[in-house]
Structures are given as C-alpha cells and as structure tokens.
Short mmCIF file of C-alpha atoms in Angstrom, two decimals:
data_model
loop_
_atom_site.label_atom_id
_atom_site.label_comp_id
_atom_site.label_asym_id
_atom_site.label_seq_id
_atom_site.Cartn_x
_atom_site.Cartn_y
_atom_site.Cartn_z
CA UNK A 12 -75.41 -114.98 -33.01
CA UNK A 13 -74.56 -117.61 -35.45
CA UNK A 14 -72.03 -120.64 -34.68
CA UNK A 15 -70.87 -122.62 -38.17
CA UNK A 16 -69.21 -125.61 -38.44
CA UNK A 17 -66.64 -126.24 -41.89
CA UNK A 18 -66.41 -129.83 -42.37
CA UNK A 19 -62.74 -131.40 -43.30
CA UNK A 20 -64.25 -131.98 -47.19
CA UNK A 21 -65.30 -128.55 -47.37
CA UNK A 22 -61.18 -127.70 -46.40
CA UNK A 23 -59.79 -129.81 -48.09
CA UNK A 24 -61.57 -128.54 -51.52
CA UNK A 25 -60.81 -124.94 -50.39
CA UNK A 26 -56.95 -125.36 -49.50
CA UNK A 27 -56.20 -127.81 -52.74
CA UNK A 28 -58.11 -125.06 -54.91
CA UNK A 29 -55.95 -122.19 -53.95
CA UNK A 30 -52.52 -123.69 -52.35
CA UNK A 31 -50.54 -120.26 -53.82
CA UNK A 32 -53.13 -118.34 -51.58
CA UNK A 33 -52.84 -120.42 -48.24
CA UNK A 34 -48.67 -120.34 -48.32
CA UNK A 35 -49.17 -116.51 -48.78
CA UNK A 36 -51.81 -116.47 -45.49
CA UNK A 37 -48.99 -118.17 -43.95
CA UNK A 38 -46.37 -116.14 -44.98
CA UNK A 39 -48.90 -113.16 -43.32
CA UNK A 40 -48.33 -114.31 -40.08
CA UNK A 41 -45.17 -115.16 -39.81
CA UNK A 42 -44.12 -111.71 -40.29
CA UNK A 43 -47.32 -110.35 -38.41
CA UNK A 44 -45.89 -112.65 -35.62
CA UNK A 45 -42.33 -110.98 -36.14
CA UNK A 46 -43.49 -107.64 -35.69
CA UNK A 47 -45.54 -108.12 -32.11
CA UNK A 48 -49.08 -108.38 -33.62
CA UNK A 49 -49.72 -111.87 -31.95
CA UNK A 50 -50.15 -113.52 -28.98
CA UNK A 51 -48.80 -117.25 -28.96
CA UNK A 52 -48.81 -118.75 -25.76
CA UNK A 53 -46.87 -121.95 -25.09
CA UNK A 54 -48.44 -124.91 -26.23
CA UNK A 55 -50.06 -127.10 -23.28
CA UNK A 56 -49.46 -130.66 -23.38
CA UNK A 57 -51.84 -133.45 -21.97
CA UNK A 58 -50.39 -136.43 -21.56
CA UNK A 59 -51.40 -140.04 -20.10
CA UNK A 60 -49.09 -141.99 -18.19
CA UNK A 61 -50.14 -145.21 -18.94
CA UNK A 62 -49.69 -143.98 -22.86
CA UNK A 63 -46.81 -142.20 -23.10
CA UNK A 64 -46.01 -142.28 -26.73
CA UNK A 65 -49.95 -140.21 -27.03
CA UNK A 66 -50.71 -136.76 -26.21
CA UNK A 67 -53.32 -134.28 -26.72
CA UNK A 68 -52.02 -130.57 -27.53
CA UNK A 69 -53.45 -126.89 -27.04
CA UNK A 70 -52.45 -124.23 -29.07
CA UNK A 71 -54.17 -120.88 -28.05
CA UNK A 72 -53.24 -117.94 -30.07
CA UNK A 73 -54.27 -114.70 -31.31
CA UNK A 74 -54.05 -113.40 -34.46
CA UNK A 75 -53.85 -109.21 -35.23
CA UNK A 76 -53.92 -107.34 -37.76
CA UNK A 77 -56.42 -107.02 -40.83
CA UNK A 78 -57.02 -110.36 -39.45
CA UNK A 79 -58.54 -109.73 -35.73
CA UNK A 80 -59.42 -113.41 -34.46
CA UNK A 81 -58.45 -115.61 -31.42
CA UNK A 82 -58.63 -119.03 -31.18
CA UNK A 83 -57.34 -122.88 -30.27
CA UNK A 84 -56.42 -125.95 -31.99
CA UNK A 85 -57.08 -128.92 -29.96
CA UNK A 86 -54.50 -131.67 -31.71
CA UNK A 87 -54.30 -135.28 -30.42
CA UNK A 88 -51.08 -137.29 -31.54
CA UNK A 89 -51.67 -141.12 -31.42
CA UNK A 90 -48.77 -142.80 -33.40
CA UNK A 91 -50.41 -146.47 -33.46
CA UNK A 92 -53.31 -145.27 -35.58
CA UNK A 93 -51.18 -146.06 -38.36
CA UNK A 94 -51.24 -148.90 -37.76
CA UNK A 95 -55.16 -148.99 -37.20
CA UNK A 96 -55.47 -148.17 -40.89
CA UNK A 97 -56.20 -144.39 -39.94
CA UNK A 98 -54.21 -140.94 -39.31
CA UNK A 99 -51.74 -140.65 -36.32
CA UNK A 100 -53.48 -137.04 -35.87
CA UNK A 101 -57.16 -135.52 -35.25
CA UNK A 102 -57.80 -131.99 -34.65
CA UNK A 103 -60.40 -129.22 -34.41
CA UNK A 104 -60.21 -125.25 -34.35
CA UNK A 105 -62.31 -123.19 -32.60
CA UNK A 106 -62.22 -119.62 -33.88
CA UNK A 107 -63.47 -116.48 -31.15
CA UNK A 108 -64.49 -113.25 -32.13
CA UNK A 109 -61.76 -110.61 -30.98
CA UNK A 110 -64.31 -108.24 -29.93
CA UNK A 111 -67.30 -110.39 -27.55
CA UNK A 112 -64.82 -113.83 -27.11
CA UNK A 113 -68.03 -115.90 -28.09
CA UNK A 114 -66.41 -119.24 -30.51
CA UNK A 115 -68.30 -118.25 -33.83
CA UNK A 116 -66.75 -121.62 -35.42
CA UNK A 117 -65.47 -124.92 -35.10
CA UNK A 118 -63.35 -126.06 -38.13
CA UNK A 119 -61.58 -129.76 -38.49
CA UNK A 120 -58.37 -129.09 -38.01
CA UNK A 121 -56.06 -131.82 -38.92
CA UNK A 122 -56.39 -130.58 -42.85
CA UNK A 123 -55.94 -127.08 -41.91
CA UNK A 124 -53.06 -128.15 -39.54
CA UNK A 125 -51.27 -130.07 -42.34
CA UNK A 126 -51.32 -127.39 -44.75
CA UNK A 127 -50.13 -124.59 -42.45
CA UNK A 128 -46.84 -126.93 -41.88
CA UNK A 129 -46.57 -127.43 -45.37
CA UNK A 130 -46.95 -123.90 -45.90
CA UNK A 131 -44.01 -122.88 -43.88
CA UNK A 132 -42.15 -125.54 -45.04
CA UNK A 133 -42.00 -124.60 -48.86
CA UNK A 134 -41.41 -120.94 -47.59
CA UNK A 135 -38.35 -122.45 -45.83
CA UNK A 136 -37.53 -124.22 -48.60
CA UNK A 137 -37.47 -121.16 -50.72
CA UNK A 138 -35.77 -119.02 -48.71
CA UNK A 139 -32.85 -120.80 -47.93
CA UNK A 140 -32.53 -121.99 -51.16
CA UNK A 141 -31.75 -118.21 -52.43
CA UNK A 142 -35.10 -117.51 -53.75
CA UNK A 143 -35.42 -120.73 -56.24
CA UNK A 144 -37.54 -122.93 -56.53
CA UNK A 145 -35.73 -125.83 -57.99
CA UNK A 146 -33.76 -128.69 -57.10
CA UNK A 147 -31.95 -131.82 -58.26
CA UNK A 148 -32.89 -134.35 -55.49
CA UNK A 149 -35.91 -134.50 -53.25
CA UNK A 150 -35.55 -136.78 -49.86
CA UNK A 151 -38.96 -137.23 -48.14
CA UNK A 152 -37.82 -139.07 -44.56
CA UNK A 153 -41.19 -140.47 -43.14
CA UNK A 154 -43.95 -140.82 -45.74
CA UNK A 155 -47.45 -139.43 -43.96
CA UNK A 156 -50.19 -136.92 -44.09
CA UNK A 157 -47.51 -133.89 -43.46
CA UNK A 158 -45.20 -135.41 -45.91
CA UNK A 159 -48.06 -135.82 -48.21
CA UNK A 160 -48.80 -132.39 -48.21
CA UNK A 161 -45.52 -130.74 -47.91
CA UNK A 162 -45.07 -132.79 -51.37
CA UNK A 163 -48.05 -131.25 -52.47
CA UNK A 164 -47.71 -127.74 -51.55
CA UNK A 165 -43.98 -127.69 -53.29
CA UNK A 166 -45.21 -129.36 -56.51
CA UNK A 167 -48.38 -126.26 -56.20
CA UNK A 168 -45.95 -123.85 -56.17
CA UNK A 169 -44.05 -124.86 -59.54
CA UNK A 170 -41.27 -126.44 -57.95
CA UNK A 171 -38.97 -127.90 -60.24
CA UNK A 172 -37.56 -131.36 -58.76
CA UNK A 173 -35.12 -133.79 -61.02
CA UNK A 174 -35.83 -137.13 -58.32
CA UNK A 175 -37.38 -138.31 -55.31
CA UNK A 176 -36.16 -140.58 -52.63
CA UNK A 177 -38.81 -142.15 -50.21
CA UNK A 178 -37.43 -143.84 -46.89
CA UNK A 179 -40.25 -144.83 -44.37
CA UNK A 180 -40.01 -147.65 -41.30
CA UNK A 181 -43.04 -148.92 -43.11
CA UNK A 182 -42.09 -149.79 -46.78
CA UNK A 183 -45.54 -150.17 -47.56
CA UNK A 184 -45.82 -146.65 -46.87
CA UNK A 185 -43.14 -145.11 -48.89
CA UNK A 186 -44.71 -147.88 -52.00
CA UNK A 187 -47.99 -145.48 -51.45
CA UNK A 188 -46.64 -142.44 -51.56
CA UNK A 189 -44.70 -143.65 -54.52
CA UNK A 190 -47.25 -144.95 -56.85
CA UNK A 191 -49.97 -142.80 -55.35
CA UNK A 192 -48.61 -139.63 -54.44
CA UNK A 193 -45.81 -138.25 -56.58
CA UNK A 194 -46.57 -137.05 -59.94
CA UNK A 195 -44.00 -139.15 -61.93
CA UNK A 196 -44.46 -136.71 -65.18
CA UNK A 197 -42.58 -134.06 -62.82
CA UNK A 198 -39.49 -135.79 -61.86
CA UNK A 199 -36.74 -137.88 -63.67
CA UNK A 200 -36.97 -140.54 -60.93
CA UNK A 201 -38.92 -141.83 -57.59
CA UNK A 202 -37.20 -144.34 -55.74
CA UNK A 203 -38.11 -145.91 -52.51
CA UNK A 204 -34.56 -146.49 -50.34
CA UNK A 205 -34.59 -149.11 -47.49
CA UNK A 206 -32.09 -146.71 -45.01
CA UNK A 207 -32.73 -143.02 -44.04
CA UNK A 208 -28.45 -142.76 -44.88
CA UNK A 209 -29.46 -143.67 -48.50
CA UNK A 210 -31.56 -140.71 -48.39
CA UNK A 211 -29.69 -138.15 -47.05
CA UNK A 212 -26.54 -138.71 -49.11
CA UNK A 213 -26.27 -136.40 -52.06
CA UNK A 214 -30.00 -134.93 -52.01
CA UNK A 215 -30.55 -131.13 -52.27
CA UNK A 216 -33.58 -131.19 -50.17
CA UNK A 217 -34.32 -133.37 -47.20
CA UNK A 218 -37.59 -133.51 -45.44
CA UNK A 219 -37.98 -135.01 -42.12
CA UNK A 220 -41.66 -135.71 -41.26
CA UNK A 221 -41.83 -138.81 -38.41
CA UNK A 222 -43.15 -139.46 -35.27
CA UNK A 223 -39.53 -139.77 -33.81
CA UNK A 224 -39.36 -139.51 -30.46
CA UNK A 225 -35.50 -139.15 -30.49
CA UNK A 226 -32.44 -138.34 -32.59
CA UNK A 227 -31.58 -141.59 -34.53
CA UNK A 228 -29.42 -139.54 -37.89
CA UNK A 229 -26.32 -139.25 -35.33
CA UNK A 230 -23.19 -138.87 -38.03
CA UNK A 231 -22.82 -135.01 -39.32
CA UNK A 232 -20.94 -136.41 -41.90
CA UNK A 233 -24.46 -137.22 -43.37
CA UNK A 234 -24.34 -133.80 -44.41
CA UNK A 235 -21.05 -132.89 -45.85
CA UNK A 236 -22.79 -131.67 -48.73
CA UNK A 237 -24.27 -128.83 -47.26
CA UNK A 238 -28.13 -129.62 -48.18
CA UNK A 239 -31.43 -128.06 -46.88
CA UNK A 240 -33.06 -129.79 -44.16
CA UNK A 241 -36.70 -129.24 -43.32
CA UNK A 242 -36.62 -130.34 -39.37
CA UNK A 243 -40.51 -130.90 -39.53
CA UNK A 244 -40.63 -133.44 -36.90
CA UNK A 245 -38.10 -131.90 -34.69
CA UNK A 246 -36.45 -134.79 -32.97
CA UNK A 247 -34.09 -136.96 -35.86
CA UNK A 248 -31.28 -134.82 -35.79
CA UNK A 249 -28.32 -135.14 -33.01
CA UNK A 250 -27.58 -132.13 -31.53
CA UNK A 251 -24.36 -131.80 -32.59
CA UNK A 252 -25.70 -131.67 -36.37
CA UNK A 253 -27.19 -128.49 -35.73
CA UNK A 254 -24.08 -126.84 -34.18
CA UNK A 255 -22.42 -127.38 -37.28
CA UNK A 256 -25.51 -126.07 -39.61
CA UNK A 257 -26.83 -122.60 -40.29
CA UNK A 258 -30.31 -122.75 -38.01
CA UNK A 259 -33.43 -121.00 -39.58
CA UNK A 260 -36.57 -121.51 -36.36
CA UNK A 261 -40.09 -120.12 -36.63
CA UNK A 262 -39.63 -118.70 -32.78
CA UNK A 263 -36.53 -119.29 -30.51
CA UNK A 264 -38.53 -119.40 -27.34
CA UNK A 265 -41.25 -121.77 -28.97
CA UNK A 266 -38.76 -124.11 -30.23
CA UNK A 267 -36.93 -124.45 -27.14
CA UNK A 268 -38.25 -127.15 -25.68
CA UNK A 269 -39.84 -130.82 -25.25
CA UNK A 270 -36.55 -132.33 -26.12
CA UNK A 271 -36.75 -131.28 -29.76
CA UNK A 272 -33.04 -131.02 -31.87
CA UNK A 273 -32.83 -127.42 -30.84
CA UNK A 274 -33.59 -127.86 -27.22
CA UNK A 275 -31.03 -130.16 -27.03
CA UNK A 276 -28.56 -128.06 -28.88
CA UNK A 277 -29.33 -125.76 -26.03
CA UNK A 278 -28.96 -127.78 -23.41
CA UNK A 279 -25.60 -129.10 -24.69
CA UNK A 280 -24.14 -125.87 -25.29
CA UNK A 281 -25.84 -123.45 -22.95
CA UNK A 282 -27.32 -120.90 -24.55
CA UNK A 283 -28.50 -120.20 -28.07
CA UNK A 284 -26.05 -118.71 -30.02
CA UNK A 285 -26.38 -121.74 -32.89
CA UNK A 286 -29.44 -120.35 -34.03
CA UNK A 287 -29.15 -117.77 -37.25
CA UNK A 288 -32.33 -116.29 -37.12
CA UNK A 289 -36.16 -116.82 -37.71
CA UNK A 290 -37.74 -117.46 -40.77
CA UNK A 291 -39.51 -113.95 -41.07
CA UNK A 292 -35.92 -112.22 -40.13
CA UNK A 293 -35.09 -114.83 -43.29
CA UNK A 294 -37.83 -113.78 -45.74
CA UNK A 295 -36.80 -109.45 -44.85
CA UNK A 296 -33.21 -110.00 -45.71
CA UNK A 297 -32.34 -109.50 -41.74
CA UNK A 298 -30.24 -112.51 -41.82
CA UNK A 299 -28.44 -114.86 -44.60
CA UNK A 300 -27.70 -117.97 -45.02
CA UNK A 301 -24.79 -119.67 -47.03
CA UNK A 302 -24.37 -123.10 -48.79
CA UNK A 303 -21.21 -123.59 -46.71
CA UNK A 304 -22.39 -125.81 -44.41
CA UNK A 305 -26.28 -127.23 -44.23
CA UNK A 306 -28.99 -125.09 -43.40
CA UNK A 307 -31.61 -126.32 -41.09
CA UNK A 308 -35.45 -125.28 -40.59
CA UNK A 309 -36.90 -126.05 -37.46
CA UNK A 310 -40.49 -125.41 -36.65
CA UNK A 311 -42.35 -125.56 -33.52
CA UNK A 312 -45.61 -124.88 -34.88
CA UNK A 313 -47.42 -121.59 -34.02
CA UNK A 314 -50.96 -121.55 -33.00
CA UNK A 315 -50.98 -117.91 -34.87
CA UNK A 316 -50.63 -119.75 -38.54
CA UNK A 317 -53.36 -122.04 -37.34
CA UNK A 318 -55.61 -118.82 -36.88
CA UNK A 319 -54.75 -117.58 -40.18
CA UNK A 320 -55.48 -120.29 -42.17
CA UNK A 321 -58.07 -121.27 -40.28
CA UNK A 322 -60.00 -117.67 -40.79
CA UNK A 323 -59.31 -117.77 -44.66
CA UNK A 324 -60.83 -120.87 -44.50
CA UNK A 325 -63.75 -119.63 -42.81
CA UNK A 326 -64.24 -116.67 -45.06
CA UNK A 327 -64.35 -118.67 -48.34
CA UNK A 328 -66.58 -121.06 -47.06
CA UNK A 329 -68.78 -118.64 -46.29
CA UNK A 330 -69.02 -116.93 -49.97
CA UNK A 331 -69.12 -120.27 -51.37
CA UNK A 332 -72.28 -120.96 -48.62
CA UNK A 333 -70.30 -123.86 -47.52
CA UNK A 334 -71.02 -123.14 -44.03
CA UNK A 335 -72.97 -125.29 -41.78
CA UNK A 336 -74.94 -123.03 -39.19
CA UNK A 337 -76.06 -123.84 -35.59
CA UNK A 338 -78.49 -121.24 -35.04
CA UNK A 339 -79.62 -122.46 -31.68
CA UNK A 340 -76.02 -123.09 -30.65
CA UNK A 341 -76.23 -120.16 -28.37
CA UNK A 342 -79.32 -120.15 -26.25
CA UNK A 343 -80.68 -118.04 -23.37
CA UNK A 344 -78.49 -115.02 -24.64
CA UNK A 345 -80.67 -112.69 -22.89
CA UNK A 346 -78.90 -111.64 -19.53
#
C-alpha cells in the first residue's frame, strides 16, 4: 500500500500550469456540494490562550462523486509571521481512500489552499458580474499570498481590468505587489492608495483579503456605487453593509459563525433572510443578482474544494511521476 508525499514546488508548477483547469475542479464541487454529494463538517478550531490572535484549523470533508476521496486540511493562522519575513499560513492535506480509510497522501497545503480561494473567488467574480469578465477598476484590500493569487487566477482567466488600486497596513507590501506582482502591460494603471476609503470609492471590483479580526469599513455609503465585493477575509465589513447588499455565501450554515460579517448580520437581525443565495444556486440561474445595490461574496471555506483540488493535484503528479513514495510508510499490515 503506497503513501506519497507532493511537495509545495511540485503544486505550485501543477496549479500555475493549468489555472483554467483548477477553477473548473472548483467549480465541480461547489455544485457537487449543492446537490448532497459531500460531507463538510464544521471546521474545528484550536486555539491558545496565551496567543489569541493564532489558531490552528481542521477541515474534514468528503468529497463524492467521480471524485470518491475523504480527507483533512490541517491550516495554522499566525498573523506575526509577516512580520518574521515568512507566510501568515502553513498547511498540509492528508487525502484517505473512500473505500479502506488508510491516508494514501500528504500534500502541502497552503498552495493548494490559496488557489481553491482564488478559485471561488474569480467564479464569484464572474457570476455576479453577469457572466463578464471585465472591469474598469480593480481594488485589492490587503496585499498577501490569497491576494496574490486571487490576482493571479483573474488575470489566468483573461480578465480584462482598466486599473488597480493596492491599499495594505504595510505599504511596503502593497509596493511588492505593485512592482512585483501585477502585470502592468494588462492594465492602464496600478496605484498604491494610503486609506482602504481611497480604494473602495468608484472601483468595480473590491477584494478584501486581511487578517482582520473585526469590521473596520463601517460607512455603507462606501458603496453607493453598487460594486462587487469579494468578502475573502470575512470580518471588514459592518454588518449593516451587508443588509443593504445582495449576499452571494458558499454555505449559509458554514458561514454562520466565528464572528464573521454574516454572523453578525445574523445576530443583529435574527435570522437570515439577508442572504440571496449560494454561489452554486448563483452559477444554475436559481437566484439573480442586480447592480442595484452591491453584491457581496462571502466564503467560509469548504474542506470539500480542498479535497478536490487536492485529488487533481494528486493525479497529475502522479502521470508526471512527480510523486514521492513511502513504501514502508505502512508496516506490519498483516493482521
């Protein structure tokens, strides 16, 4: 019984190679995930008290289908490893076989994590923008890995995008992504603004992708002109934003919770009759969106998109030999 590891290189080649083909996995799951072929437990959080702002997630899912595996991601959050020079998040994937349970891989995960948000965040994007994939101002709110890739994954995909705004706490950071990051032969202009009101104002497209803890864009008048909002990081938008937005989720229950912009929409309201519909409901035409008033994507983050990414990973590795095998991982197998 073989056990491979896939080394973060090894992902990172395969996902950048074929980004059209990873969105698509994603978009798999999603509506797998609509239609009852999943299992997607809460997350579980660890948490220290003496480090509060840190935490250690499990995601156990499974994943149906023509796809047939089970599985965790084991993610650790630790926002001062910025400033330690290296990424606030580490994670692995173990991968089970459906039919004996025994863990047949162990993938790193932080890659395969990044590009599975990105992923549903250019569906998003898509979707609620009618179908096209164009528009006139791009604001990236919090200048990381995730933003990184979303960036990536939307520029992959033929977006067309007239400017860029970059706002980050750090200004060294948004400098990065500006000179080393954006593709300045696809856009008319990148800019790096010093307030996150200077990038809301009058984009198309917002992005929020920080390690807020907390809603600090407070003012609904922010968004008077009705843009698209990719909630990424869950917790910059007041409450009372999303009452008066159109609210696209990637699970109701899922998102409902740890204090995230939804959650607190719910709490402040009572129930959850803010919330338009999921993104797979989105995607079949079950419900619609309209440029009236802002439209909002809010993702949780669903072990099952973890899984499939994860698997396809797995499976071109393995015809490109890219596999590293344990072969005595699994000893004294006779019972």
């Amino acid at each position: 019984m073989d056990f491979s590891i896939i080394t973060g290189k090894v992902i990172h080649e395969i996902i950048h190679a074929d980004i059209p083909a990873c969105v698509e996995r994603v978009k798999s799951a999603y509506l797998m995930h609509e239609d009852g072929q999943t299992v997607n437990p809460d997350s579980y959080f660890l948490r220290f008290p003496e480090q509060p702002r840190n935490r250690i997630i499990a995601l156990p899912a499974f994943l149906g289908g023509d796809v047939g595996v089970s599985g965790i991601k084991w993610i650790a959050s630790y926002p001062d490893n910025i400033r330690r020079g290296i990424p606030r998040a580490s994670a692995a994937l173990l991968l089970n076989s459906y039919e004996t349970g025994y863990p047949f891989a162990c993938l790193e995960s932080s890659i395969i994590s990044a590009a599975r948000t990105a992923g549903s965040a250019a569906l998003a994007a898509e979707w609620m923008n009618g179908g096209k994939r164009a528009v006139s101002r791009l604001s990236i709110i919090g200048n990381g890995l995730i933003a990184r890739y979303i960036y990536a994954f939307l520029l992959a995909l033929g977006w067309e995008i007239g400017s860029v705004l970059l706002h980050d706490l750090d200004k060294a950071e948004s400098q990065r992504f500006a000179t080393q990051v954006c593709k300045p032969g696809r856009h008319g202009a990148i800019d790096c603004v010093s307030s996150f009101e200077a990038a809301v104002t009058g984009s198309d497209l917002i992005v929020l992708a920080t390690v807020a803890g907390e809603p600090y864009i407070l003012d609904p008048a922010l968004f008077s002109h009705n843009p698209l909002v990719l909630n990424i990081s869950l917790r910059d938008l007041a409450p009372e934003i999303l009452l008066g937005s159109y609210n696209i989720v990637d699970d109701v229950e899922h998102v409902m919770k740890a204090n995230t912009s939804p959650h607190l929409a719910e709490r402040l309201t009572g129930g959850r009759s803010f919330v338009t519909g999921t993104l797979a409901q989105l995607m079949r035409g079950e419900r619609r969106i309209g440029r009236d008033k802002p439209a909002i994507f809010s993702p949780f983050g669903l072990g099952v998109l973890d899984l499939a990414v994860g698997r396809w990973v797995y499976d071109v590795a393995g015809a490109r030999g890219q596999r590293i095998v344990v072969d005595d991982f699994f000893f004294e197998m006779a019972r």
